[in-house]
Coordinates of C-alpha atoms in Angstrom, one line a residue:
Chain D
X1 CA 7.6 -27.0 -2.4
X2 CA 10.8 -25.9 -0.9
X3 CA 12.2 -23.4 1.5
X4 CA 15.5 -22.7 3.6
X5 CA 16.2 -22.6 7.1
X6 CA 19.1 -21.6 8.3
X7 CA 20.0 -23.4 11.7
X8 CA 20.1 -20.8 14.7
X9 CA 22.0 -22.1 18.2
X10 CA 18.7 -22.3 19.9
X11 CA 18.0 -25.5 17.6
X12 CA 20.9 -27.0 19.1
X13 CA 20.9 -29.3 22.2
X14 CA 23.6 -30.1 24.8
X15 CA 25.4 -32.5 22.0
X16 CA 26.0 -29.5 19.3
X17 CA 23.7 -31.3 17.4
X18 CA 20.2 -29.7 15.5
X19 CA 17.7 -31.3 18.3
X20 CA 15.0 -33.6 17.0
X21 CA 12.2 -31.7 18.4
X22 CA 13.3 -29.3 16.2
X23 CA 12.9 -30.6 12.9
X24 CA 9.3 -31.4 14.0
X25 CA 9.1 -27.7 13.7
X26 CA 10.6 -27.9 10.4
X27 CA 7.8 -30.4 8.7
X28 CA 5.3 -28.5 10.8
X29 CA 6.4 -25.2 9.3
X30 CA 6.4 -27.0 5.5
X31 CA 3.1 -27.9 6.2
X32 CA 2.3 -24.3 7.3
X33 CA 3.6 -22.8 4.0
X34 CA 2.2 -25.3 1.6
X35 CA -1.2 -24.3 2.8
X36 CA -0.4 -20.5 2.8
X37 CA 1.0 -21.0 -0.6
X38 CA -0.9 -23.6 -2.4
X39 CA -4.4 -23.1 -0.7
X40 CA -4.8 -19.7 0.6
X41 CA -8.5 -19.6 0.0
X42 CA -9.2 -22.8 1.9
X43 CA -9.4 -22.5 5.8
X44 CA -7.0 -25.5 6.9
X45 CA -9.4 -27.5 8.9
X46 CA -6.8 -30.8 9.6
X47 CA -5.3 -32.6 12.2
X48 CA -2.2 -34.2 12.4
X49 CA -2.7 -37.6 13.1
X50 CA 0.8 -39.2 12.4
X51 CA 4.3 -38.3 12.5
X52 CA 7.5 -40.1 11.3
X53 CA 11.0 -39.2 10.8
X54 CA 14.5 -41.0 10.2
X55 CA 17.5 -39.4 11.3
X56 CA 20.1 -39.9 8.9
X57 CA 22.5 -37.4 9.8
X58 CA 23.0 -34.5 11.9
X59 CA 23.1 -30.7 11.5
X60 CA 25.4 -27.9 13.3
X61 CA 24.9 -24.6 13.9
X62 CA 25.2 -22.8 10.6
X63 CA 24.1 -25.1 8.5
X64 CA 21.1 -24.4 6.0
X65 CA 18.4 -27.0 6.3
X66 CA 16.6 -27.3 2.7
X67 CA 13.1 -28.7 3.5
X68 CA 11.0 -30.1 0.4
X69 CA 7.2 -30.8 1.0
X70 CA 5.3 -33.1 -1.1
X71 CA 1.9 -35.0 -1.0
X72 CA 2.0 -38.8 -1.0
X73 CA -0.8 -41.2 -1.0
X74 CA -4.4 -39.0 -1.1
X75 CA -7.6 -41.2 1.2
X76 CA -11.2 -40.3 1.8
X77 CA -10.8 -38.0 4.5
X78 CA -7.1 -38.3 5.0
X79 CA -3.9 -37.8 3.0
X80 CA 0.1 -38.4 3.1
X81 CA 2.4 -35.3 3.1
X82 CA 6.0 -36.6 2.6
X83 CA 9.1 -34.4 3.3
X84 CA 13.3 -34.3 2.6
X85 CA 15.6 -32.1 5.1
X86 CA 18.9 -31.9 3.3
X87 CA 21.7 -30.0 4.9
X88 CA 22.8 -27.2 1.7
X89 CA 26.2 -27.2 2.7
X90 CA 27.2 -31.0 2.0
X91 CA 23.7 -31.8 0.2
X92 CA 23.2 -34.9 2.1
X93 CA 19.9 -35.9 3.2
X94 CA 19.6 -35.5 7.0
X95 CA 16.0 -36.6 7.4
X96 CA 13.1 -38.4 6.0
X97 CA 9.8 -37.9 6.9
X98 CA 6.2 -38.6 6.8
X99 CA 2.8 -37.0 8.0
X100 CA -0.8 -38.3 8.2
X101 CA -3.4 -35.1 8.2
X102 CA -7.3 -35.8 8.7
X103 CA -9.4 -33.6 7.5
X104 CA -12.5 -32.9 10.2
X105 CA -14.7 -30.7 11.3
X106 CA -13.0 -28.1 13.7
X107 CA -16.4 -28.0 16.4
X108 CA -17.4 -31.5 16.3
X109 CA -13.3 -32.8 15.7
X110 CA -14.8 -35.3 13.5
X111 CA -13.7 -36.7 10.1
X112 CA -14.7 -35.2 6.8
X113 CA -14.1 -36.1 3.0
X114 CA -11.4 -33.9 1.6
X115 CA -13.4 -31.3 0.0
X116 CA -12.9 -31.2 -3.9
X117 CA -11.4 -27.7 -4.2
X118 CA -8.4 -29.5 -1.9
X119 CA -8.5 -32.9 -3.6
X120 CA -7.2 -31.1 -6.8
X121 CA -4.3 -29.1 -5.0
X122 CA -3.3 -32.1 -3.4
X123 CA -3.7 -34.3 -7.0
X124 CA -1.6 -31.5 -8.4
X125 CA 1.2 -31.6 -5.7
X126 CA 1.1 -35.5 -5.4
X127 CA 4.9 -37.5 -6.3
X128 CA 6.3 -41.0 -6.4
Chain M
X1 CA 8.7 -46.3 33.9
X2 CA 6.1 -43.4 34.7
X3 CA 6.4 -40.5 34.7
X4 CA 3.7 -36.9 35.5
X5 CA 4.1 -33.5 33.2
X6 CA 2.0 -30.5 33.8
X7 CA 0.7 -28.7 30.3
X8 CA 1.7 -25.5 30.5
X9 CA 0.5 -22.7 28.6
X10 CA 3.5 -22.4 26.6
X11 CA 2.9 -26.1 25.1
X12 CA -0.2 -24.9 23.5
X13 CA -0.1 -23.8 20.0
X14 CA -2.4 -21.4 18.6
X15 CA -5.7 -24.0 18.4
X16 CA -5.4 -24.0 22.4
X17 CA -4.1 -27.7 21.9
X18 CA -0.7 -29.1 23.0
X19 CA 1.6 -28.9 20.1
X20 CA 2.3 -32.0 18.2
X21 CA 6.7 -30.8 19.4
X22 CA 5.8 -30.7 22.3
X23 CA 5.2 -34.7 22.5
X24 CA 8.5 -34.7 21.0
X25 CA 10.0 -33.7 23.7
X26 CA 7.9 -35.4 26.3
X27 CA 9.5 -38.4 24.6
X28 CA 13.2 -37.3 24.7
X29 CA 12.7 -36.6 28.4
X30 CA 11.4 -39.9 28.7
X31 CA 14.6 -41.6 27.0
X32 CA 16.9 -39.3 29.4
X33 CA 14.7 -39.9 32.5
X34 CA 15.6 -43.7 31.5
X35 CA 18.9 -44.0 31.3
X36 CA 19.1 -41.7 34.6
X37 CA 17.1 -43.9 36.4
X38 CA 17.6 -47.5 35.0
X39 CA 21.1 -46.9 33.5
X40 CA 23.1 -44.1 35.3
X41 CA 26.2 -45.9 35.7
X42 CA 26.4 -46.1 31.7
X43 CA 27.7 -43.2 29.7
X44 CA 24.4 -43.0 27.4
X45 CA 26.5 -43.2 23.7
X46 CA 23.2 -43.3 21.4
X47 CA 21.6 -41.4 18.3
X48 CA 18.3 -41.4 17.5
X49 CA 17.6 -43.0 14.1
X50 CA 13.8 -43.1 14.2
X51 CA 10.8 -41.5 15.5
X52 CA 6.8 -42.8 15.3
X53 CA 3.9 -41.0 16.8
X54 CA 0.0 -41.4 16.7
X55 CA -1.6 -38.5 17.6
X56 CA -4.6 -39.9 19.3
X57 CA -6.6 -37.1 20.9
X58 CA -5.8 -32.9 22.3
X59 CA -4.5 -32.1 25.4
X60 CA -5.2 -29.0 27.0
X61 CA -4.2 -25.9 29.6
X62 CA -3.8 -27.3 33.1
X63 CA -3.9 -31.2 31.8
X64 CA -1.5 -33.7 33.3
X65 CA 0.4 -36.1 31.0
X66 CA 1.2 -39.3 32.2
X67 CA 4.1 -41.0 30.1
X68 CA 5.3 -44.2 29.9
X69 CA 8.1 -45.6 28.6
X70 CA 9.4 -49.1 28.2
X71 CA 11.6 -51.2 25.8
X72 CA 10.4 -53.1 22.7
X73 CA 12.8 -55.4 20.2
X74 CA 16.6 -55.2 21.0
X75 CA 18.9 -56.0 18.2
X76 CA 22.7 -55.6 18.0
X77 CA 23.2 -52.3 17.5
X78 CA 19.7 -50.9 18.1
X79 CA 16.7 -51.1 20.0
X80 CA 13.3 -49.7 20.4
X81 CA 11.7 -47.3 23.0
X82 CA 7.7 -47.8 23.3
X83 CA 5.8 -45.0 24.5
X84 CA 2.0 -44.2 25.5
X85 CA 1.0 -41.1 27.2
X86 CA -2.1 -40.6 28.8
X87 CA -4.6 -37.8 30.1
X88 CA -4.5 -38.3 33.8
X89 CA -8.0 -35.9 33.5
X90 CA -9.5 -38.4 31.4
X91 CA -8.1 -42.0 31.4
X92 CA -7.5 -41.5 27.4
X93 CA -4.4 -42.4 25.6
X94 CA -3.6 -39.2 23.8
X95 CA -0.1 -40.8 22.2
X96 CA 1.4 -43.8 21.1
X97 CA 5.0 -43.3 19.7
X98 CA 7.8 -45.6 19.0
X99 CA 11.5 -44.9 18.9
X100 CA 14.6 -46.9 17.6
X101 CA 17.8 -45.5 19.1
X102 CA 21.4 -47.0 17.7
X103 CA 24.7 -47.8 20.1
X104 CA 27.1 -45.6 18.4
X105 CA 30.8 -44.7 19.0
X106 CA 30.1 -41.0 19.6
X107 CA 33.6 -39.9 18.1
X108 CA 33.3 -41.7 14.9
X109 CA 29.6 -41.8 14.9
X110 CA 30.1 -45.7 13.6
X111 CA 27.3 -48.2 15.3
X112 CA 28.3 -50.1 18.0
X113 CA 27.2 -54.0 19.9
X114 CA 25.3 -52.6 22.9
X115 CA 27.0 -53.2 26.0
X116 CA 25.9 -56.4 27.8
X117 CA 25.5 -54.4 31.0
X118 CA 22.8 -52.2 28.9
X119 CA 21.7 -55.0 27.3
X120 CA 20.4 -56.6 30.5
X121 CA 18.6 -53.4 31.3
X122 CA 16.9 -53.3 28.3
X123 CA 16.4 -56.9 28.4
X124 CA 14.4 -56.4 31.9
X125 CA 12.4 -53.5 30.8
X126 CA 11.1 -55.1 28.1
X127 CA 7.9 -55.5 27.8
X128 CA 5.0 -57.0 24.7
Chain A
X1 CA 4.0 -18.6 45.4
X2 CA 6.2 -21.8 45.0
X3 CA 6.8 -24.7 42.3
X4 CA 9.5 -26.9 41.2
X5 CA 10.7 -27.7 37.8
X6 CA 12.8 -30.3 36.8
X7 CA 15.4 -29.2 34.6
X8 CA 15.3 -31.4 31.6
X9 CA 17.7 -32.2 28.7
X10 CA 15.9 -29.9 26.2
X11 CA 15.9 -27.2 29.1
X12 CA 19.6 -27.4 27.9
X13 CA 21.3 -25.1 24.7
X14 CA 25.2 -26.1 23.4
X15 CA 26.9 -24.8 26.2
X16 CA 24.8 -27.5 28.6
X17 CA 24.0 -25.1 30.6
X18 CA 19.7 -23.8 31.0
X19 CA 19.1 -21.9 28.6
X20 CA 18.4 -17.9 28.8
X21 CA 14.7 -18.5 27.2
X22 CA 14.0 -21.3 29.0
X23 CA 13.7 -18.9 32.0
X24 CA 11.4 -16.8 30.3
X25 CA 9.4 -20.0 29.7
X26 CA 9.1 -20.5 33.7
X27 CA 8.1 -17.2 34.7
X28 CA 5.6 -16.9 31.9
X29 CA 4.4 -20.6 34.3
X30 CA 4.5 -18.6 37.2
X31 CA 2.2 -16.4 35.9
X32 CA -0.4 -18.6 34.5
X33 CA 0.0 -20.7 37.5
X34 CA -0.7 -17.6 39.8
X35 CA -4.0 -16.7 38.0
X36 CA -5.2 -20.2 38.4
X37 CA -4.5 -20.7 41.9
X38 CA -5.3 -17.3 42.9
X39 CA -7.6 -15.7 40.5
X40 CA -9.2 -18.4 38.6
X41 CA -12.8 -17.1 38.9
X42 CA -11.5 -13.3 37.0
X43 CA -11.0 -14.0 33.4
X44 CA -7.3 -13.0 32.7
X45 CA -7.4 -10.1 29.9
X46 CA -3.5 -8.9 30.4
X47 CA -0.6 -8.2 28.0
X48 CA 3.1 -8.4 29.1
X49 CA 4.6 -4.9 28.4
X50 CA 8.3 -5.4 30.2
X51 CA 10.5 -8.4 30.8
X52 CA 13.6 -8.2 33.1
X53 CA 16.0 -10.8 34.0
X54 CA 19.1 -11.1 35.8
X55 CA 21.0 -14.4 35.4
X56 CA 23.1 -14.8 38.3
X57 CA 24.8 -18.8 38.1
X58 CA 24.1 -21.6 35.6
X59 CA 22.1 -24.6 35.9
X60 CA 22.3 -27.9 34.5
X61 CA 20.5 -31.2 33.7
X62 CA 18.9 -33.1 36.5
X63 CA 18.7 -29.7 38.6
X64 CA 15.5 -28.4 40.2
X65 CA 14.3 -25.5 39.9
X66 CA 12.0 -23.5 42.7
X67 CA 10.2 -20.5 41.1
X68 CA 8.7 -18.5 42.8
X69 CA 6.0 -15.4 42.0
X70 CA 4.6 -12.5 44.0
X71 CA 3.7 -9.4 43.3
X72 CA 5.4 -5.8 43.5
X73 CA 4.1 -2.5 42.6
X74 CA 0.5 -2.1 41.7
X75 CA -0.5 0.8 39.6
X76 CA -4.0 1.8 37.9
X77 CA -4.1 -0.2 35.0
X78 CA -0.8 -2.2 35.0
X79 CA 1.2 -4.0 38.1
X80 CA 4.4 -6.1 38.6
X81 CA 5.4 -9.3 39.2
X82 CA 8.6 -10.0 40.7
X83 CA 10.4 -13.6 40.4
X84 CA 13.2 -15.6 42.1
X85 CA 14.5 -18.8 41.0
X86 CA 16.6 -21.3 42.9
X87 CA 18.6 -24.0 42.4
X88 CA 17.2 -26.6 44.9
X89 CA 20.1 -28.1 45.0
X90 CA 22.6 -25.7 45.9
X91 CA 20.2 -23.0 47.5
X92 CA 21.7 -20.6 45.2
X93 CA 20.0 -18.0 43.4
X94 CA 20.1 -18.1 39.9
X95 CA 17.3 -16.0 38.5
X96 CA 15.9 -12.3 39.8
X97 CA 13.0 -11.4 37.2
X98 CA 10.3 -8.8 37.3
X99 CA 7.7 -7.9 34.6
X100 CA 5.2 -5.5 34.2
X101 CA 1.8 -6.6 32.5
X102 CA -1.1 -4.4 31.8
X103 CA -4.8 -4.7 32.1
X104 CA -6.2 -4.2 28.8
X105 CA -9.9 -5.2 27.0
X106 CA -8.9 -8.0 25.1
X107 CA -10.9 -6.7 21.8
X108 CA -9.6 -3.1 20.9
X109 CA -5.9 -3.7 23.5
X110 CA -6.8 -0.6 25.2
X111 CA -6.0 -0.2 28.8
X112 CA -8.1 -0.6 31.3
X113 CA -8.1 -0.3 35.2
X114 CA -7.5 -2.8 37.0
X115 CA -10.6 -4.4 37.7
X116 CA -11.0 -4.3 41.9
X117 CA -11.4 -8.2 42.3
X118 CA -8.2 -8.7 40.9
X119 CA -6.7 -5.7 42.7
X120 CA -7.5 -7.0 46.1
X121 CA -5.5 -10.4 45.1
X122 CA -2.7 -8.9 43.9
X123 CA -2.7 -6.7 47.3
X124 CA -2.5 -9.7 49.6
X125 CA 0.5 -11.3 47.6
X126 CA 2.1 -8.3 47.3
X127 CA 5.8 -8.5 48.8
X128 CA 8.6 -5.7 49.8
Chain F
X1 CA 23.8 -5.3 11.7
X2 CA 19.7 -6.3 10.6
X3 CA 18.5 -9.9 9.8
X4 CA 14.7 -10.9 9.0
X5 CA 12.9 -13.6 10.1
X6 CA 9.2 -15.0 9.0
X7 CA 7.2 -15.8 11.7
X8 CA 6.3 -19.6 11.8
X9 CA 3.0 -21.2 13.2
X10 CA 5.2 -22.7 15.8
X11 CA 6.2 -19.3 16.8
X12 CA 2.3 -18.0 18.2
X13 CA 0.9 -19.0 21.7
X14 CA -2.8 -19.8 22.4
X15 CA -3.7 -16.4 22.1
X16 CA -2.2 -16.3 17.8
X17 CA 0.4 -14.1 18.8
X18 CA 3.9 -14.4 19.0
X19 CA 5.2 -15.7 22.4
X20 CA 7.2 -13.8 24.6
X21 CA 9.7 -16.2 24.6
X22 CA 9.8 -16.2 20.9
X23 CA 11.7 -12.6 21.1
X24 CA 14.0 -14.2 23.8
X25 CA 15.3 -16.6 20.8
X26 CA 15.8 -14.0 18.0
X27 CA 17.6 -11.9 20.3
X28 CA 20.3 -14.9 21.1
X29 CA 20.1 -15.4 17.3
X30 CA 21.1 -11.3 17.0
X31 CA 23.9 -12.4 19.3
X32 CA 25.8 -15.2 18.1
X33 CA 25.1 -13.8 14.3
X34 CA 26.8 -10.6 15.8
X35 CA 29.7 -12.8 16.6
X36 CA 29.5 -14.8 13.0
X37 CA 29.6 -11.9 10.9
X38 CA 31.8 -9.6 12.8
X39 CA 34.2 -11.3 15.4
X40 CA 34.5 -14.9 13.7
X41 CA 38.4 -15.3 14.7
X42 CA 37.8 -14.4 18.3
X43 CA 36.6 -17.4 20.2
X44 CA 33.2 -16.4 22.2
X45 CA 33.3 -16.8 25.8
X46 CA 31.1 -14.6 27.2
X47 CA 27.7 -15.0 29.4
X48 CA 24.5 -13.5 29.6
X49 CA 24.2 -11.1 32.7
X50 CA 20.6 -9.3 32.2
X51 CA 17.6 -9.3 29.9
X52 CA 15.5 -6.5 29.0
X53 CA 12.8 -6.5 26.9
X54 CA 9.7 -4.1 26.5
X55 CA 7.0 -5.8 24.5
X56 CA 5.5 -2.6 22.2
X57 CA 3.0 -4.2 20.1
X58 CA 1.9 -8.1 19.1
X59 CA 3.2 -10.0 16.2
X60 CA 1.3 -12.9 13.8
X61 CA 1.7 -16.0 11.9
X62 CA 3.1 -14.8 8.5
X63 CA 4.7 -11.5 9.7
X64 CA 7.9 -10.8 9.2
X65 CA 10.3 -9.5 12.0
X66 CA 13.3 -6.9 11.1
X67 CA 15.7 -7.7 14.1
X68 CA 18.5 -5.1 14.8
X69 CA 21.5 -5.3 16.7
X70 CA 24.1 -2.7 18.0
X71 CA 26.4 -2.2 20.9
X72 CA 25.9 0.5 23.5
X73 CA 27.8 0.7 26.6
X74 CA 31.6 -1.1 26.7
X75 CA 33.3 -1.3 30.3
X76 CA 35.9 -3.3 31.4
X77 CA 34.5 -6.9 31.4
X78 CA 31.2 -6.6 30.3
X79 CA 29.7 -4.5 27.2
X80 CA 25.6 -3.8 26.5
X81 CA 24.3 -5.2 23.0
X82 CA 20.4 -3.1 22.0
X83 CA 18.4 -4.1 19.6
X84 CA 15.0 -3.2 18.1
X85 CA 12.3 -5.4 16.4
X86 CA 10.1 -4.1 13.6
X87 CA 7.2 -5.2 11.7
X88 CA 8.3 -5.7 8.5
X89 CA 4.5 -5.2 7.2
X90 CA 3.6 -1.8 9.3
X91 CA 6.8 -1.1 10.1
X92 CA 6.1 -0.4 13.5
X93 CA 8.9 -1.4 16.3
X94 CA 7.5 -4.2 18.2
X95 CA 10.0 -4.6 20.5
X96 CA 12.7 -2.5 22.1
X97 CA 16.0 -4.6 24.1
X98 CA 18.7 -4.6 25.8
X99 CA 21.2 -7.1 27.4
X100 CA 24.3 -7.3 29.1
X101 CA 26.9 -9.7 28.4
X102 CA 30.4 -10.4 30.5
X103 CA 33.2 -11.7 29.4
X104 CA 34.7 -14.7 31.2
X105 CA 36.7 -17.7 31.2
X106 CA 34.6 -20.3 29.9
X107 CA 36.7 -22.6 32.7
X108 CA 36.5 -20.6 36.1
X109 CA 33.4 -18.6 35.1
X110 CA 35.3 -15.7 36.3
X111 CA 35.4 -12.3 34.7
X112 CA 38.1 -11.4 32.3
X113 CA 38.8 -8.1 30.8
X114 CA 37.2 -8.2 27.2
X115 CA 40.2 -8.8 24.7
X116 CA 41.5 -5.5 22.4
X117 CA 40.4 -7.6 19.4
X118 CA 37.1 -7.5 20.7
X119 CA 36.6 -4.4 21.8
X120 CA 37.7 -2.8 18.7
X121 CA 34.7 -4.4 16.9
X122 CA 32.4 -3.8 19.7
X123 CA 33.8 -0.1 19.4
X124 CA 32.9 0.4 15.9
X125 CA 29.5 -1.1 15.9
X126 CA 28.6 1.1 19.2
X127 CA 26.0 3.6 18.3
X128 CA 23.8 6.2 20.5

């Protein structure tokens, strides 16, 4: 899944430069949408359990990010959502990334198997 | 180096829950704080090339963060910032992260030797 | 009411100076702080309806900030806060501010009077 | 000149709706997109000078804001930009603005009269 953000000068810091809080926003937002998109039906009961990003390059104001979502490896009650930030302009890939989501119960905030109608979505979604 | 932060309600996303950005940027003022304190005479000439964090519990309205920062493996060009931030409330850790930041020559963005008078610093702060 | 913020490096936008949200970020503080040092036993059930802020000189990283909250006209169902924020550094004044929220039942956002518990706090921080 | 934006998880505050301080940052988007499309040759170096905003009705994840910008008032050294927010989905205006910008030199910060250039484009996108 894919989608386009344009950058805004309130994602730049005091170097010009896209801040890197901000493209946590980004991969927070993919996640967002492929949920909306992918698995309306199911209320999103996860928590995010692990974040990592390389920075490869940076972004300026006016720049188009192109964010890709993907799912990588899928666990018991956890599963891998992988991501690309490529700037549009030059097409160069400004950030790598990788998520860790746990599935739990939202009252008791503990773990749950993936529930089937998920699994499949995931399976379906699932790359490299 | 420690360091207290108020949550304030506009770190909570819409679960009531600091946001996972929010960390983020609990961590970049952690690097900043740093160099301002162990570092100030060095004009800070870094990029950020890698970000790790385990999201270990939720912090909430009114919580106080405690973060710590310290220095991990130093290379040539790079190094690594270690992080843990706790809930003063509770005793828990609610974060681990891990950063590596690159010397660069911020003209011509090409990676740099760090400095020997950085080096020292990091080489004292290092910790594990 | 009084409290300091440090200015921080994401406080900051491209121009290095504080940027214009940021502020509304500190007075929204101001008033979550005020309800839990002054009304935390009345269950806060207002909306903002107005925001107005003058920005009268820049401020920049490793600044304080002293914000301070108190409370202007007081009407039937909706009242007014008024704001000032410092510089610590320089005494200056860099932020006048003043919002008007409304009392309102949470469920159906209708307005409601103020409830007289509340209207006797906001009477004895009421300034000017 | 109009410009929509989707409303992002990211975007809602503990109580799911969008943050006041959310409307802070589309209207500096309005701004500097103002400048983008229409005054691109003339180099911006102007500072905010007063905020208004009246908050008419709450916004949610998945939303989509219709943000409009015009000029009103032009004077010597300053000029007013308005703007109105709509719900894309009800179309009902959320909020209603208003700011006041001054031009200056970006060196002294002192007050400059706004350049012909300028103030022809600000003339012909004046409206009310």
């Amino acid at each position: 899944m894919k989608f386009d953000v344009e950058i805004w000068f309130g994602d730049l810091d005091a170097f010009g430069h896209v801040n890197n809080v901000v493209y946590a926003r980004f991969l927070e937002t993919a996640r967002v949408k492929f949920f909306m998109e992918k698995a309306s039906k199911i209320e999103a009961s996860f928590v995010l359990r692990r974040l990592e990003m390389d920075f490869l390059a940076p972004m300026f104001l006016d720049d188009v990010a192109e964010v890709e979502i993907w799912v990588g490896e899928i666990g018991t009650t956890s599963w891998e959502f992988l991501y690309s930030i490529k700037n549009k302009k030059t097409g160069e890939e400004v950030i790598k990334a990788r998520t860790i989501q746990v599935w739990v119960d939202l009252e008791s905030n503990q773990k749950r198997p993936i529930p089937d109608e998920l699994r499949q979505i995931l399976q379906s979604e699932k790359r490299g």
